[in-house]
């Protein structure tokens, strides 16, 4: 077994790896990918020494990696049973793959969240949707990249969709019906946290009316469209660590044991600050990173590197 602990990054999508690999290299931290698209583990064998970072994503099924969620549950439980340091461990993975889990925990922590009904299967869909005034939103409980999010302006249109061939079930069979949040201005915000501390906030433009939103280049709906009044993604320098919602988010993350996260919220026309999504990994946007005082990948590499160095000292002693 190696006497030099390192970072092991658990994920299923090699396309996002390059900026993080560069950040680890810049920090002088050895990092190895564990791609959970196949493989095996010996449950009776001790894992290597090191710090394990799970960056498993709710959108794995969109890359034909639906099983990675279950592989992750197995691997993370194995690592934890041997006392390894796991960032984004088994309890955190459940937040990543279930908006119900997110909503329940955020609400219990006193964070303002949208009114939401979880529908199991399809029998109750039309009935429960009529409890909401129009417009309202439907979305997948296990989403990712904003996929499966739809706005409905009439109940009849929703009924036809729910009964028709265009209906697409969430991977876990749970559909969420949610109140529509009228934004004060056409954007939402994603705040990034590393080590439980605020790094920066990203303004995500919604003026094009898209509901498939996330602050990453791959989520630009139409790169060839006319230039909007604001860039799709921009740094919000006025959002700082002292912002009341950021303070609330940090307290929530501490209580939930989540060390790395991106939390999305909207400022409504009636003055609410509503948190509607919790991501237990991070997105990377080069335009934002270029303007940010601290790099997201760099902050993660420094945070995990500090843990590795601490473990190395303990292991050597």
Short mmCIF file of C-alpha atoms in Angstrom, two decimals:
data_model
loop_
_atom_site.label_atom_id
_atom_site.label_comp_id
_atom_site.label_asym_id
_atom_site.label_seq_id
_atom_site.Cartn_x
_atom_site.Cartn_y
_atom_site.Cartn_z
CA UNK A 1 0.00 0.00 0.00
CA UNK A 2 1.32 3.47 -0.87
CA UNK A 3 2.69 5.63 1.98
CA UNK A 4 1.69 8.80 0.11
CA UNK A 5 -2.06 9.40 0.30
CA UNK A 6 -3.59 11.15 -2.69
CA UNK A 7 -6.94 12.31 -3.99
CA UNK A 8 -9.22 9.79 -5.65
CA UNK A 9 -11.98 11.39 -7.70
CA UNK A 10 -15.11 9.25 -8.13
CA UNK A 11 -17.26 10.13 -11.14
CA UNK A 12 -18.61 8.87 -14.47
CA UNK A 13 -17.99 11.67 -16.96
CA UNK A 14 -14.39 12.14 -18.12
CA UNK A 15 -15.28 15.22 -20.18
CA UNK A 16 -15.26 17.51 -17.14
CA UNK A 17 -11.93 16.27 -15.80
CA UNK A 18 -9.37 18.51 -17.59
CA UNK A 19 -9.70 21.77 -15.55
CA UNK A 20 -9.66 19.84 -12.29
CA UNK A 21 -6.66 17.74 -13.34
CA UNK A 22 -4.84 20.99 -14.13
CA UNK A 23 -5.82 22.46 -10.76
CA UNK A 24 -4.56 19.39 -8.86
CA UNK A 25 -1.30 19.49 -10.83
CA UNK A 26 -0.86 23.19 -10.06
CA UNK A 27 -1.21 22.39 -6.35
CA UNK A 28 1.22 19.49 -6.58
CA UNK A 29 -1.49 17.03 -5.53
CA UNK A 30 -1.52 13.52 -6.96
CA UNK A 31 -5.04 12.76 -8.19
CA UNK A 32 -6.51 9.65 -9.77
CA UNK A 33 -9.89 9.14 -11.42
CA UNK A 34 -12.19 6.32 -10.44
CA UNK A 35 -14.70 6.10 -13.30
CA UNK A 36 -17.83 4.33 -12.09
CA UNK A 37 -19.06 3.00 -15.41
CA UNK A 38 -17.90 -0.56 -14.71
CA UNK A 39 -15.31 -2.34 -12.55
CA UNK A 40 -15.44 -4.15 -9.21
CA UNK A 41 -14.48 -3.87 -5.53
CA UNK A 42 -13.42 -6.47 -2.99
CA UNK A 43 -15.48 -5.61 0.08
CA UNK A 44 -13.04 -7.45 2.36
CA UNK A 45 -10.00 -5.54 1.06
CA UNK A 46 -8.84 -2.24 2.53
CA UNK A 47 -9.05 0.76 0.18
CA UNK A 48 -5.90 2.80 -0.47
CA UNK A 49 -4.98 5.62 1.87
CA UNK A 50 -6.16 8.99 0.64
CA UNK A 51 -9.01 11.44 0.34
CA UNK A 52 -11.94 10.41 -1.82
CA UNK A 53 -14.05 13.03 -3.59
CA UNK A 54 -17.35 11.90 -5.08
CA UNK A 55 -18.44 14.04 -8.00
CA UNK A 56 -21.22 11.72 -9.10
CA UNK A 57 -23.99 13.57 -10.88
CA UNK A 58 -27.76 13.31 -11.01
CA UNK A 59 -27.49 13.59 -14.80
CA UNK A 60 -25.45 10.36 -15.18
CA UNK A 61 -28.43 8.67 -16.85
CA UNK A 62 -28.28 11.21 -19.70
CA UNK A 63 -24.86 9.76 -20.60
CA UNK A 64 -26.11 6.14 -20.51
CA UNK A 65 -24.60 5.73 -17.04
CA UNK A 66 -27.80 5.23 -15.05
CA UNK A 67 -26.17 2.46 -13.00
CA UNK A 68 -23.41 4.78 -11.76
CA UNK A 69 -25.70 5.99 -8.99
CA UNK A 70 -25.92 2.46 -7.62
CA UNK A 71 -22.22 1.82 -8.20
CA UNK A 72 -21.56 4.99 -6.23
CA UNK A 73 -23.74 3.90 -3.34
CA UNK A 74 -21.75 0.66 -3.13
CA UNK A 75 -18.29 2.25 -3.41
CA UNK A 76 -19.00 5.06 -0.95
CA UNK A 77 -20.37 2.66 1.68
CA UNK A 78 -17.28 0.49 1.23
CA UNK A 79 -14.93 3.46 1.67
CA UNK A 80 -16.80 4.72 4.72
CA UNK A 81 -16.77 1.28 6.33
CA UNK A 82 -12.97 1.44 6.29
CA UNK A 83 -12.90 4.91 7.83
CA UNK A 84 -11.67 6.73 4.75
CA UNK A 85 -12.16 10.48 4.36
CA UNK A 86 -14.93 10.87 1.79
CA UNK A 87 -16.08 14.26 0.50
CA UNK A 88 -19.56 13.87 -0.94
CA UNK A 89 -20.16 10.55 0.80
CA UNK A 90 -23.15 8.23 0.80
CA UNK A 91 -25.47 10.61 2.66
CA UNK A 92 -24.53 13.49 0.37
CA UNK A 93 -25.10 11.40 -2.77
CA UNK A 94 -28.75 11.04 -1.74
CA UNK A 95 -29.13 14.83 -1.93
CA UNK A 96 -27.59 14.86 -5.40
CA UNK A 97 -30.00 12.30 -6.85
CA UNK A 98 -33.23 13.36 -5.09
CA UNK A 99 -34.82 16.79 -5.17
CA UNK A 100 -37.27 15.51 -2.54
CA UNK A 101 -34.32 14.97 -0.19
CA UNK A 102 -32.99 18.44 -0.99
CA UNK A 103 -36.34 20.14 -0.47
CA UNK A 104 -37.02 18.36 2.82
CA UNK A 105 -33.62 19.18 4.29
CA UNK A 106 -33.61 22.81 3.12
CA UNK A 107 -37.13 23.40 4.46
CA UNK A 108 -36.25 21.80 7.79
CA UNK A 109 -33.26 24.17 8.02
CA UNK A 110 -35.54 27.19 7.57
CA UNK A 111 -34.55 27.95 3.97
CA UNK A 112 -37.36 29.31 1.77
CA UNK A 113 -38.17 26.68 -0.88
CA UNK A 114 -40.93 26.52 -3.53
CA UNK A 115 -44.17 24.71 -2.74
CA UNK A 116 -43.70 21.23 -4.21
CA UNK A 117 -45.73 18.03 -4.52
CA UNK A 118 -43.99 14.71 -5.23
CA UNK A 119 -46.07 12.35 -7.38
CA UNK A 120 -45.20 8.66 -7.39
CA UNK A 121 -46.01 7.16 -10.79
CA UNK A 122 -48.67 8.86 -12.91
CA UNK A 123 -52.12 8.22 -11.40
CA UNK A 124 -52.10 11.36 -9.23
CA UNK A 125 -50.38 13.69 -11.70
CA UNK A 126 -53.40 15.51 -13.14
CA UNK A 127 -55.24 15.68 -9.83
CA UNK A 128 -52.30 17.14 -7.92
CA UNK A 129 -51.38 19.56 -10.70
CA UNK A 130 -54.81 21.20 -10.41
CA UNK A 131 -53.94 22.18 -6.85
CA UNK A 132 -51.51 24.72 -8.33
CA UNK A 133 -52.50 27.98 -10.05
CA UNK A 134 -51.10 28.44 -13.54
CA UNK A 135 -48.39 28.82 -14.53
CA UNK A 136 -46.68 25.98 -12.68
CA UNK A 137 -43.66 23.73 -13.20
CA UNK A 138 -43.16 20.00 -13.54
CA UNK A 139 -39.73 18.42 -13.18
CA UNK A 140 -37.95 15.15 -12.53
CA UNK A 141 -37.01 14.24 -8.99
CA UNK A 142 -33.69 12.96 -10.32
CA UNK A 143 -32.80 15.61 -12.82
CA UNK A 144 -29.50 17.17 -13.76
CA UNK A 145 -28.76 19.85 -16.37
CA UNK A 146 -32.32 21.12 -15.94
CA UNK A 147 -33.66 18.28 -18.06
CA UNK A 148 -37.30 17.39 -17.61
CA UNK A 149 -38.25 20.88 -16.38
CA UNK A 150 -41.40 22.24 -18.06
CA UNK A 151 -43.62 25.27 -17.57
CA UNK A 152 -47.38 24.81 -17.89
CA UNK A 153 -49.74 27.70 -18.64
CA UNK A 154 -52.95 25.65 -18.61
CA UNK A 155 -54.04 22.52 -16.78
CA UNK A 156 -55.50 21.09 -19.97
CA UNK A 157 -52.10 21.22 -21.70
CA UNK A 158 -50.57 19.45 -18.73
CA UNK A 159 -53.28 16.79 -18.78
CA UNK A 160 -52.69 16.10 -22.48
CA UNK A 161 -48.95 15.78 -21.88
CA UNK A 162 -49.37 13.51 -18.85
CA UNK A 163 -51.64 11.19 -20.89
CA UNK A 164 -49.67 11.36 -24.14
CA UNK A 165 -46.58 9.85 -25.71
CA UNK A 166 -44.41 12.91 -24.97
CA UNK A 167 -44.50 12.25 -21.22
CA UNK A 168 -41.07 11.28 -19.93
CA UNK A 169 -40.78 9.82 -16.46
CA UNK A 170 -38.01 10.67 -14.03
CA UNK A 171 -35.42 7.88 -13.75
CA UNK A 172 -36.78 7.12 -10.28
CA UNK A 173 -40.46 7.42 -11.26
CA UNK A 174 -41.09 10.55 -9.14
CA UNK A 175 -42.44 13.68 -10.85
CA UNK A 176 -42.46 16.98 -8.98
CA UNK A 177 -45.19 19.60 -9.39
CA UNK A 178 -43.91 22.96 -8.24
CA UNK A 179 -45.06 26.55 -7.93
CA UNK A 180 -43.81 28.90 -10.62
CA UNK A 181 -41.43 31.52 -9.22
CA UNK A 182 -41.82 34.94 -10.86
CA UNK A 183 -38.32 36.39 -10.95
CA UNK A 184 -37.79 40.07 -10.24
CA UNK A 185 -35.33 40.13 -13.15
CA UNK A 186 -34.71 37.49 -15.85
CA UNK A 187 -31.96 35.54 -14.15
CA UNK A 188 -31.29 32.95 -11.46
CA UNK A 189 -28.20 32.67 -9.28
CA UNK A 190 -25.96 29.76 -8.42
CA UNK A 191 -23.69 30.15 -5.39
CA UNK A 192 -20.63 27.90 -5.21
CA UNK A 193 -19.25 26.56 -1.93
CA UNK A 194 -16.00 24.70 -1.24
CA UNK A 195 -15.09 23.37 2.18
CA UNK A 196 -18.48 24.67 3.25
CA UNK A 197 -17.37 28.25 2.53
CA UNK A 198 -18.66 30.64 -0.14
CA UNK A 199 -16.47 31.02 -3.25
CA UNK A 200 -18.55 33.07 -5.70
CA UNK A 201 -22.03 33.48 -7.19
CA UNK A 202 -22.93 33.14 -10.88
CA UNK A 203 -25.73 35.05 -12.62
CA UNK A 204 -27.50 32.74 -15.11
CA UNK A 205 -29.48 34.65 -17.72
CA UNK A 206 -33.04 33.38 -18.35
CA UNK A 207 -34.22 36.08 -20.75
CA UNK A 208 -34.51 33.52 -23.57
CA UNK A 209 -37.17 31.73 -21.53
CA UNK A 210 -35.36 28.40 -21.24
CA UNK A 211 -36.02 26.12 -18.29
CA UNK A 212 -33.13 23.77 -19.06
CA UNK A 213 -30.59 25.79 -17.12
CA UNK A 214 -27.25 25.19 -15.47
CA UNK A 215 -24.16 27.40 -15.29
CA UNK A 216 -21.94 25.48 -17.70
CA UNK A 217 -21.05 25.92 -21.36
CA UNK A 218 -22.89 22.74 -22.34
CA UNK A 219 -26.14 24.28 -21.15
CA UNK A 220 -26.19 27.19 -23.61
CA UNK A 221 -29.44 26.42 -25.43
CA UNK A 222 -28.63 28.09 -28.76
CA UNK A 223 -25.02 29.31 -29.13
CA UNK A 224 -25.88 30.82 -32.52
CA UNK A 225 -28.73 32.98 -31.26
CA UNK A 226 -28.57 36.76 -31.10
CA UNK A 227 -26.41 38.15 -28.30
CA UNK A 228 -28.59 38.73 -25.21
CA UNK A 229 -28.47 41.89 -23.13
CA UNK A 230 -26.41 39.99 -20.56
CA UNK A 231 -23.97 37.11 -21.07
CA UNK A 232 -25.43 33.68 -20.30
CA UNK A 233 -23.20 33.36 -17.23
CA UNK A 234 -21.60 36.20 -15.28
CA UNK A 235 -20.04 36.76 -11.88
CA UNK A 236 -22.26 38.47 -9.28
CA UNK A 237 -19.68 40.43 -7.31
CA UNK A 238 -22.36 41.98 -5.08
CA UNK A 239 -23.10 38.57 -3.57
CA UNK A 240 -20.58 38.03 -0.78
CA UNK A 241 -20.06 35.67 2.15
CA UNK A 242 -22.03 38.11 4.33
CA UNK A 243 -25.18 37.97 2.19
CA UNK A 244 -28.04 36.71 4.42
CA UNK A 245 -28.94 33.82 2.13
CA UNK A 246 -25.29 32.80 1.78
CA UNK A 247 -25.00 32.75 5.57
CA UNK A 248 -28.12 30.57 5.72
CA UNK A 249 -26.75 28.26 3.02
CA UNK A 250 -23.45 27.84 4.87
CA UNK A 251 -25.27 26.92 8.07
CA UNK A 252 -27.37 24.40 6.14
CA UNK A 253 -24.31 22.84 4.47
CA UNK A 254 -22.55 22.53 7.81
CA UNK A 255 -25.53 20.78 9.36
CA UNK A 256 -25.95 18.44 6.40
CA UNK A 257 -22.26 17.53 6.18
CA UNK A 258 -21.94 18.85 2.61
CA UNK A 259 -18.50 20.29 1.87
CA UNK A 260 -18.71 21.08 -1.87
CA UNK A 261 -21.93 22.40 -3.40
CA UNK A 262 -23.63 24.69 -5.88
CA UNK A 263 -26.93 26.10 -4.61
CA UNK A 264 -29.38 27.82 -6.97
CA UNK A 265 -31.88 30.48 -5.97
CA UNK A 266 -34.16 33.12 -7.48
CA UNK A 267 -35.17 36.58 -6.30
CA UNK A 268 -38.93 36.94 -6.83
CA UNK A 269 -41.06 39.97 -7.62
CA UNK A 270 -42.62 39.78 -4.15
CA UNK A 271 -39.24 39.95 -2.41
CA UNK A 272 -38.60 36.28 -1.63
CA UNK A 273 -35.18 34.67 -1.92
CA UNK A 274 -36.18 31.13 -2.88
CA UNK A 275 -33.69 28.26 -3.03
CA UNK A 276 -34.87 25.71 -5.57
CA UNK A 277 -31.92 23.41 -6.29
CA UNK A 278 -28.95 21.90 -4.48
CA UNK A 279 -26.06 20.39 -6.42
CA UNK A 280 -23.45 18.47 -4.45
CA UNK A 281 -20.80 18.96 -7.11
CA UNK A 282 -19.63 22.03 -9.00
CA UNK A 283 -19.92 23.41 -12.51
CA UNK A 284 -17.06 25.01 -14.39
CA UNK A 285 -17.51 27.98 -16.70
CA UNK A 286 -14.30 29.52 -18.09
CA UNK A 287 -15.77 33.01 -18.54
CA UNK A 288 -16.82 33.13 -14.89
CA UNK A 289 -13.56 31.60 -13.72
CA UNK A 290 -11.59 34.26 -15.62
CA UNK A 291 -13.48 37.02 -13.79
CA UNK A 292 -13.63 35.35 -10.38
CA UNK A 293 -11.17 36.28 -7.63
CA UNK A 294 -10.84 32.56 -6.84
CA UNK A 295 -11.06 29.64 -9.24
CA UNK A 296 -13.61 26.95 -8.44
CA UNK A 297 -11.34 24.08 -9.51
CA UNK A 298 -8.43 25.77 -7.77
CA UNK A 299 -10.35 26.15 -4.52
CA UNK A 300 -11.36 22.50 -4.66
CA UNK A 301 -7.78 21.39 -5.32
CA UNK A 302 -6.52 23.49 -2.40
CA UNK A 303 -9.25 22.20 -0.08
CA UNK A 304 -8.72 18.54 -0.96
CA UNK A 305 -4.95 19.03 -1.00
CA UNK A 306 -5.07 20.31 2.57
CA UNK A 307 -6.95 17.19 3.61
CA UNK A 308 -4.45 14.96 1.82
CA UNK A 309 -1.49 16.66 3.51
CA UNK A 310 -3.16 16.30 6.88
CA UNK A 311 -3.76 12.61 6.23
CA UNK A 312 -0.18 12.15 5.05
CA UNK A 313 1.08 13.50 8.36
CA UNK A 314 -1.16 11.18 10.35
CA UNK A 315 -0.29 8.20 8.15
CA UNK A 316 3.45 8.88 8.37
CA UNK A 317 3.23 9.29 12.15
#
